Amino acid sequence: MSVEAPAVRTVLAEDGVLLREGLAGLLERFGFEVVAAVGDAGALAAAVAEHRPRLVVTDIRMPPGFTDEGLRAAVALRREHPGLAVVALSQYVEQSYATDLLDSEGGRGVGYLLKERVADVQEFVGQLRRVLDGGTVVDPEVVRQLLRRNRDPLSRLSEREREVLGEIAEGHSNAAIAGRLHVSEAAVGKHIGNILAKLDLPPSDDVNRRVMAVLAYLRSGADRR
């Protein structure tokens, strides 16, 4: 007789009441125990301290200023609670703290997804579970907007290489990328090697480290011009 895995203790932070309740119900359906659903960054920090969840799903812009309160709270929570998985789920790419969040704890157990681009519930739940397993999941649009902050490295990549970079950011393996782009796995490996070489980054077999290396490069890119 199989034993069901315990529900994933989750804190949800979203200022929109309808979206917050909808997300809470959705997560409960897929085996997440939403121990708190809050509407601002202060309440998020208090809920994490009280409930000690495994996962936080948070919006970026919340009261009182509706700028980057949720993102700053997520960065602080990752620092205060090692091992806490965090997924930022937002309508916006907030560049000021994005790389700080994605670099936290070596880029393990973290994600940044855009609400309007979440088109499949099963895929979204799979992304949350990848983050829980220590993976890194970043929407390709987040990567593209961060790349635009430094146009020089972006100009080095071909269109296909940018597509592959987007797939890497979503946490896909080389084999999965090959299937999604309808190319051979060897071709994907070559594209990844080219990306790392063009961005002056050392090769690595670890998907998370590749994504984090690109983001770290972007953060310090002004000094490389």
mmCIF file of C-alpha atoms in Angstrom:
data_model
loop_
_atom_site.group_PDB
_atom_site.id
_atom_site.type_symbol
_atom_site.label_atom_id
_atom_site.label_comp_id
_atom_site.label_asym_id
_atom_site.label_seq_id
_atom_site.Cartn_x
_atom_site.Cartn_y
_atom_site.Cartn_z
ATOM 1 C CA MET A 1 0.000 0.000 0.000
ATOM 2 C CA SER A 2 1.518 3.306 -1.070
ATOM 3 C CA VAL A 3 1.870 6.162 1.395
ATOM 4 C CA GLU A 4 0.960 9.616 0.147
ATOM 5 C CA ALA A 5 3.641 12.272 0.437
ATOM 6 C CA PRO A 6 2.842 14.944 3.022
ATOM 7 C CA ALA A 7 1.348 18.157 1.688
ATOM 8 C CA VAL A 8 3.847 20.920 0.966
ATOM 9 C CA ARG A 9 3.509 23.661 3.579
ATOM 10 C CA THR A 10 3.125 26.867 1.565
ATOM 11 C CA VAL A 11 2.726 30.565 2.319
ATOM 12 C CA LEU A 12 1.068 32.624 -0.412
ATOM 13 C CA ALA A 13 1.442 36.407 -0.667
ATOM 14 C CA GLU A 14 -0.789 38.310 -3.105
ATOM 15 C CA ASP A 15 -2.578 41.611 -2.488
ATOM 16 C CA GLY A 16 -5.429 40.875 -4.915
ATOM 17 C CA VAL A 17 -8.121 39.065 -2.907
ATOM 18 C CA LEU A 18 -9.670 37.147 -5.791
ATOM 19 C CA LEU A 19 -6.343 36.018 -7.213
ATOM 20 C CA ARG A 20 -5.076 35.111 -3.753
ATOM 21 C CA GLU A 21 -8.104 32.941 -3.026
ATOM 22 C CA GLY A 22 -7.974 31.396 -6.482
ATOM 23 C CA LEU A 23 -4.295 30.508 -6.177
ATOM 24 C CA ALA A 24 -4.818 29.091 -2.702
ATOM 25 C CA GLY A 25 -7.579 26.824 -3.983
ATOM 26 C CA LEU A 26 -5.495 25.751 -6.950
ATOM 27 C CA LEU A 27 -2.484 24.879 -4.808
ATOM 28 C CA GLU A 28 -4.628 22.918 -2.352
ATOM 29 C CA ARG A 29 -5.950 20.819 -5.253
ATOM 30 C CA PHE A 30 -2.421 19.759 -6.168
ATOM 31 C CA GLY A 31 -1.130 18.733 -2.766
ATOM 32 C CA PHE A 32 0.072 22.036 -1.337
ATOM 33 C CA GLU A 33 -1.075 22.975 2.158
ATOM 34 C CA VAL A 34 -1.554 26.749 2.142
ATOM 35 C CA VAL A 35 -0.880 27.502 5.814
ATOM 36 C CA ALA A 36 -1.238 31.267 5.276
ATOM 37 C CA ALA A 37 -2.463 33.534 2.474
ATOM 38 C CA VAL A 38 -1.540 37.174 3.063
ATOM 39 C CA GLY A 39 -1.731 40.502 1.269
ATOM 40 C CA ASP A 40 1.441 42.428 2.114
ATOM 41 C CA ALA A 41 5.168 41.951 2.674
ATOM 42 C CA GLY A 42 5.032 42.452 6.444
ATOM 43 C CA ALA A 43 2.394 39.780 6.826
ATOM 44 C CA LEU A 44 4.454 37.496 4.568
ATOM 45 C CA ALA A 45 7.497 37.740 6.829
ATOM 46 C CA ALA A 46 5.348 37.129 9.920
ATOM 47 C CA ALA A 47 3.635 34.111 8.330
ATOM 48 C CA VAL A 48 6.948 32.500 7.385
ATOM 49 C CA ALA A 49 8.293 33.017 10.911
ATOM 50 C CA GLU A 50 5.147 31.480 12.400
ATOM 51 C CA HIS A 51 4.485 28.571 10.046
ATOM 52 C CA ARG A 52 7.981 27.625 8.769
ATOM 53 C CA PRO A 53 6.780 26.633 5.267
ATOM 54 C CA ARG A 54 8.805 24.798 2.643
ATOM 55 C CA LEU A 55 7.578 27.088 -0.142
ATOM 56 C CA VAL A 56 6.685 30.751 -0.553
ATOM 57 C CA VAL A 57 4.795 31.974 -3.618
ATOM 58 C CA THR A 58 4.782 35.764 -3.656
ATOM 59 C CA ASP A 59 3.760 38.689 -5.806
ATOM 60 C CA ILE A 60 6.341 41.419 -6.381
ATOM 61 C CA ARG A 61 4.361 44.648 -5.972
ATOM 62 C CA MET A 62 2.337 44.791 -2.770
ATOM 63 C CA PRO A 63 1.243 47.361 -0.173
ATOM 64 C CA PRO A 64 2.148 49.880 0.985
ATOM 65 C CA GLY A 65 4.202 51.211 -1.933
ATOM 66 C CA PHE A 66 3.333 48.747 -4.719
ATOM 67 C CA THR A 67 6.922 48.781 -6.015
ATOM 68 C CA ASP A 68 9.150 45.848 -5.059
ATOM 69 C CA GLU A 69 8.034 45.024 -1.499
ATOM 70 C CA GLY A 70 7.361 41.365 -2.216
ATOM 71 C CA LEU A 71 10.660 40.869 -4.004
ATOM 72 C CA ARG A 72 12.672 42.521 -1.239
ATOM 73 C CA ALA A 73 10.837 40.404 1.322
ATOM 74 C CA ALA A 74 11.643 37.251 -0.667
ATOM 75 C CA VAL A 75 15.355 38.122 -0.761
ATOM 76 C CA ALA A 76 15.358 38.723 3.003
ATOM 77 C CA LEU A 77 13.448 35.498 3.700
ATOM 78 C CA ARG A 78 15.924 33.456 1.667
ATOM 79 C CA ARG A 79 18.705 34.957 3.765
ATOM 80 C CA GLU A 80 16.932 34.375 7.087
ATOM 81 C CA HIS A 81 15.556 30.911 6.345
ATOM 82 C CA PRO A 82 18.122 28.788 4.451
ATOM 83 C CA GLY A 83 16.474 26.116 2.339
ATOM 84 C CA LEU A 84 13.225 28.024 1.889
ATOM 85 C CA ALA A 85 12.001 27.639 -1.698
ATOM 86 C CA VAL A 86 10.645 30.879 -3.173
ATOM 87 C CA VAL A 87 8.759 31.540 -6.389
ATOM 88 C CA ALA A 88 8.084 35.140 -7.398
ATOM 89 C CA LEU A 89 4.886 35.276 -9.440
ATOM 90 C CA SER A 90 4.327 38.710 -10.913
ATOM 91 C CA GLN A 91 2.996 40.789 -13.776
ATOM 92 C CA TYR A 92 6.304 42.642 -13.925
ATOM 93 C CA VAL A 93 10.045 42.115 -14.195
ATOM 94 C CA GLU A 94 11.382 44.146 -11.281
ATOM 95 C CA GLN A 95 15.029 44.415 -12.261
ATOM 96 C CA SER A 96 16.395 46.049 -9.115
ATOM 97 C CA TYR A 97 16.216 42.933 -6.929
ATOM 98 C CA ALA A 98 15.657 40.180 -9.513
ATOM 99 C CA THR A 99 19.266 39.052 -9.679
ATOM 100 C CA ASP A 100 19.565 39.258 -5.881
ATOM 101 C CA LEU A 101 16.694 36.805 -5.544
ATOM 102 C CA LEU A 102 17.919 34.505 -8.295
ATOM 103 C CA ASP A 103 21.481 34.512 -6.932
ATOM 104 C CA SER A 104 20.383 33.730 -3.368
ATOM 105 C CA GLU A 105 21.588 30.383 -2.009
ATOM 106 C CA GLY A 106 23.528 29.778 -5.192
ATOM 107 C CA GLY A 107 20.355 29.928 -7.267
ATOM 108 C CA ARG A 108 18.890 26.728 -5.842
ATOM 109 C CA GLY A 109 15.205 26.452 -5.017
ATOM 110 C CA VAL A 110 14.079 29.704 -6.604
ATOM 111 C CA GLY A 111 11.866 30.868 -9.450
ATOM 112 C CA TYR A 112 10.602 34.003 -11.183
ATOM 113 C CA LEU A 113 7.466 33.557 -13.284
ATOM 114 C CA LEU A 114 5.187 36.038 -15.041
ATOM 115 C CA LYS A 115 1.466 35.659 -14.326
ATOM 116 C CA GLU A 116 0.263 36.429 -17.833
ATOM 117 C CA ARG A 117 2.550 33.741 -19.301
ATOM 118 C CA VAL A 118 1.306 30.929 -17.059
ATOM 119 C CA ALA A 119 -0.895 29.143 -19.569
ATOM 120 C CA ASP A 120 -0.986 25.582 -18.240
ATOM 121 C CA VAL A 121 -1.858 24.638 -14.649
ATOM 122 C CA GLN A 122 -0.026 21.304 -14.744
ATOM 123 C CA GLU A 123 3.113 22.986 -16.066
ATOM 124 C CA PHE A 124 2.901 25.662 -13.363
ATOM 125 C CA VAL A 125 2.592 23.021 -10.638
ATOM 126 C CA GLY A 126 5.528 21.168 -12.190
ATOM 127 C CA GLN A 127 7.594 24.355 -12.040
ATOM 128 C CA LEU A 128 6.781 24.770 -8.353
ATOM 129 C CA ARG A 129 7.863 21.202 -7.683
ATOM 130 C CA ARG A 130 11.118 21.722 -9.597
ATOM 131 C CA VAL A 131 11.854 24.672 -7.346
ATOM 132 C CA LEU A 132 11.026 22.567 -4.283
ATOM 133 C CA ASP A 133 13.513 19.976 -5.525
ATOM 134 C CA GLY A 134 16.232 22.628 -5.573
ATOM 135 C CA GLY A 135 15.829 23.693 -9.197
ATOM 136 C CA THR A 136 15.808 27.129 -10.773
ATOM 137 C CA VAL A 137 12.880 28.215 -12.949
ATOM 138 C CA VAL A 138 12.964 31.588 -14.702
ATOM 139 C CA ASP A 139 10.515 32.814 -17.320
ATOM 140 C CA PRO A 140 12.390 33.492 -20.589
ATOM 141 C CA GLU A 141 10.876 36.988 -20.710
ATOM 142 C CA VAL A 142 12.562 37.753 -17.388
ATOM 143 C CA VAL A 143 15.885 36.715 -18.889
ATOM 144 C CA ARG A 144 15.262 38.815 -22.012
ATOM 145 C CA GLN A 145 14.443 41.932 -20.006
ATOM 146 C CA LEU A 146 17.505 41.485 -17.829
ATOM 147 C CA LEU A 147 19.601 41.006 -20.947
ATOM 148 C CA ARG A 148 18.354 44.312 -22.339
ATOM 149 C CA ARG A 149 20.037 46.103 -19.461
ATOM 150 C CA ASN A 150 23.310 45.244 -21.161
ATOM 151 C CA ARG A 151 22.839 45.087 -24.930
ATOM 152 C CA ASP A 152 26.411 44.117 -25.698
ATOM 153 C CA PRO A 153 26.174 40.445 -24.614
ATOM 154 C CA LEU A 154 22.710 40.126 -26.157
ATOM 155 C CA SER A 155 24.042 41.181 -29.535
ATOM 156 C CA ARG A 156 26.503 38.289 -29.479
ATOM 157 C CA LEU A 157 23.784 35.629 -29.456
ATOM 158 C CA SER A 158 21.994 34.293 -32.513
ATOM 159 C CA GLU A 159 18.206 34.012 -32.533
ATOM 160 C CA ARG A 160 18.422 30.258 -31.971
ATOM 161 C CA GLU A 161 20.865 30.740 -29.098
ATOM 162 C CA ARG A 162 18.413 33.149 -27.462
ATOM 163 C CA GLU A 163 15.691 30.510 -27.810
ATOM 164 C CA VAL A 164 17.935 27.911 -26.175
ATOM 165 C CA LEU A 165 18.792 30.376 -23.394
ATOM 166 C CA GLY A 166 15.085 30.851 -22.759
ATOM 167 C CA GLU A 167 14.579 27.093 -22.503
ATOM 168 C CA ILE A 168 17.536 26.798 -20.102
ATOM 169 C CA ALA A 169 15.989 29.519 -17.956
ATOM 170 C CA GLU A 170 12.791 27.477 -17.666
ATOM 171 C CA GLY A 171 14.823 24.622 -16.181
ATOM 172 C CA HIS A 172 14.601 22.202 -19.112
ATOM 173 C CA SER A 173 17.233 19.533 -19.705
ATOM 174 C CA ASN A 174 19.166 19.301 -22.970
ATOM 175 C CA ALA A 175 16.946 16.427 -24.093
ATOM 176 C CA ALA A 176 13.775 18.380 -23.307
ATOM 177 C CA ILE A 177 15.072 21.441 -25.153
ATOM 178 C CA ALA A 178 15.845 19.301 -28.177
ATOM 179 C CA GLY A 179 12.271 18.002 -28.221
ATOM 180 C CA ARG A 180 10.703 21.416 -27.741
ATOM 181 C CA LEU A 181 12.794 23.070 -30.470
ATOM 182 C CA HIS A 182 12.749 20.031 -32.806
ATOM 183 C CA VAL A 183 16.528 19.769 -33.060
ATOM 184 C CA SER A 184 19.029 17.103 -32.030
ATOM 185 C CA GLU A 185 20.392 16.916 -28.497
ATOM 186 C CA ALA A 186 23.881 17.337 -29.933
ATOM 187 C CA ALA A 187 22.785 20.598 -31.564
ATOM 188 C CA VAL A 188 21.444 21.823 -28.221
ATOM 189 C CA GLY A 189 24.759 21.015 -26.559
ATOM 190 C CA LYS A 190 26.587 22.973 -29.242
ATOM 191 C CA HIS A 191 24.279 25.976 -28.828
ATOM 192 C CA ILE A 192 24.798 25.948 -25.062
ATOM 193 C CA GLY A 193 28.547 25.824 -25.522
ATOM 194 C CA ASN A 194 28.326 28.782 -27.891
ATOM 195 C CA ILE A 195 26.193 30.764 -25.440
ATOM 196 C CA LEU A 196 28.628 30.234 -22.591
ATOM 197 C CA ALA A 197 31.584 31.062 -24.813
ATOM 198 C CA LYS A 198 30.016 34.250 -26.200
ATOM 199 C CA LEU A 199 29.166 35.431 -22.688
ATOM 200 C CA ASP A 200 32.671 34.577 -21.447
ATOM 201 C CA LEU A 201 31.314 31.979 -19.024
ATOM 202 C CA PRO A 202 32.922 28.631 -18.186
ATOM 203 C CA PRO A 203 31.102 25.512 -19.450
ATOM 204 C CA SER A 204 29.017 23.593 -16.906
ATOM 205 C CA ASP A 205 26.744 20.546 -17.017
ATOM 206 C CA ASP A 206 24.529 21.991 -14.297
ATOM 207 C CA VAL A 207 21.457 23.798 -15.687
ATOM 208 C CA ASN A 208 20.950 25.895 -12.562
ATOM 209 C CA ARG A 209 24.551 27.068 -12.497
ATOM 210 C CA ARG A 210 24.357 28.048 -16.163
ATOM 211 C CA VAL A 211 21.300 30.206 -15.568
ATOM 212 C CA MET A 212 22.826 31.781 -12.485
ATOM 213 C CA ALA A 213 26.101 32.388 -14.280
ATOM 214 C CA VAL A 214 24.286 34.296 -17.026
ATOM 215 C CA LEU A 215 22.432 36.399 -14.473
ATOM 216 C CA ALA A 216 25.611 37.073 -12.513
ATOM 217 C CA TYR A 217 27.269 38.157 -15.750
ATOM 218 C CA LEU A 218 24.454 40.580 -16.442
ATOM 219 C CA ARG A 219 24.711 42.071 -12.981
ATOM 220 C CA SER A 220 28.379 42.935 -13.490
ATOM 221 C CA GLY A 221 28.113 43.551 -17.232
ATOM 222 C CA ALA A 222 28.672 47.316 -17.026
ATOM 223 C CA ASP A 223 32.237 46.670 -15.955
ATOM 224 C CA ARG A 224 32.911 44.469 -19.000
ATOM 225 C CA ARG A 225 32.130 47.003 -21.674
#
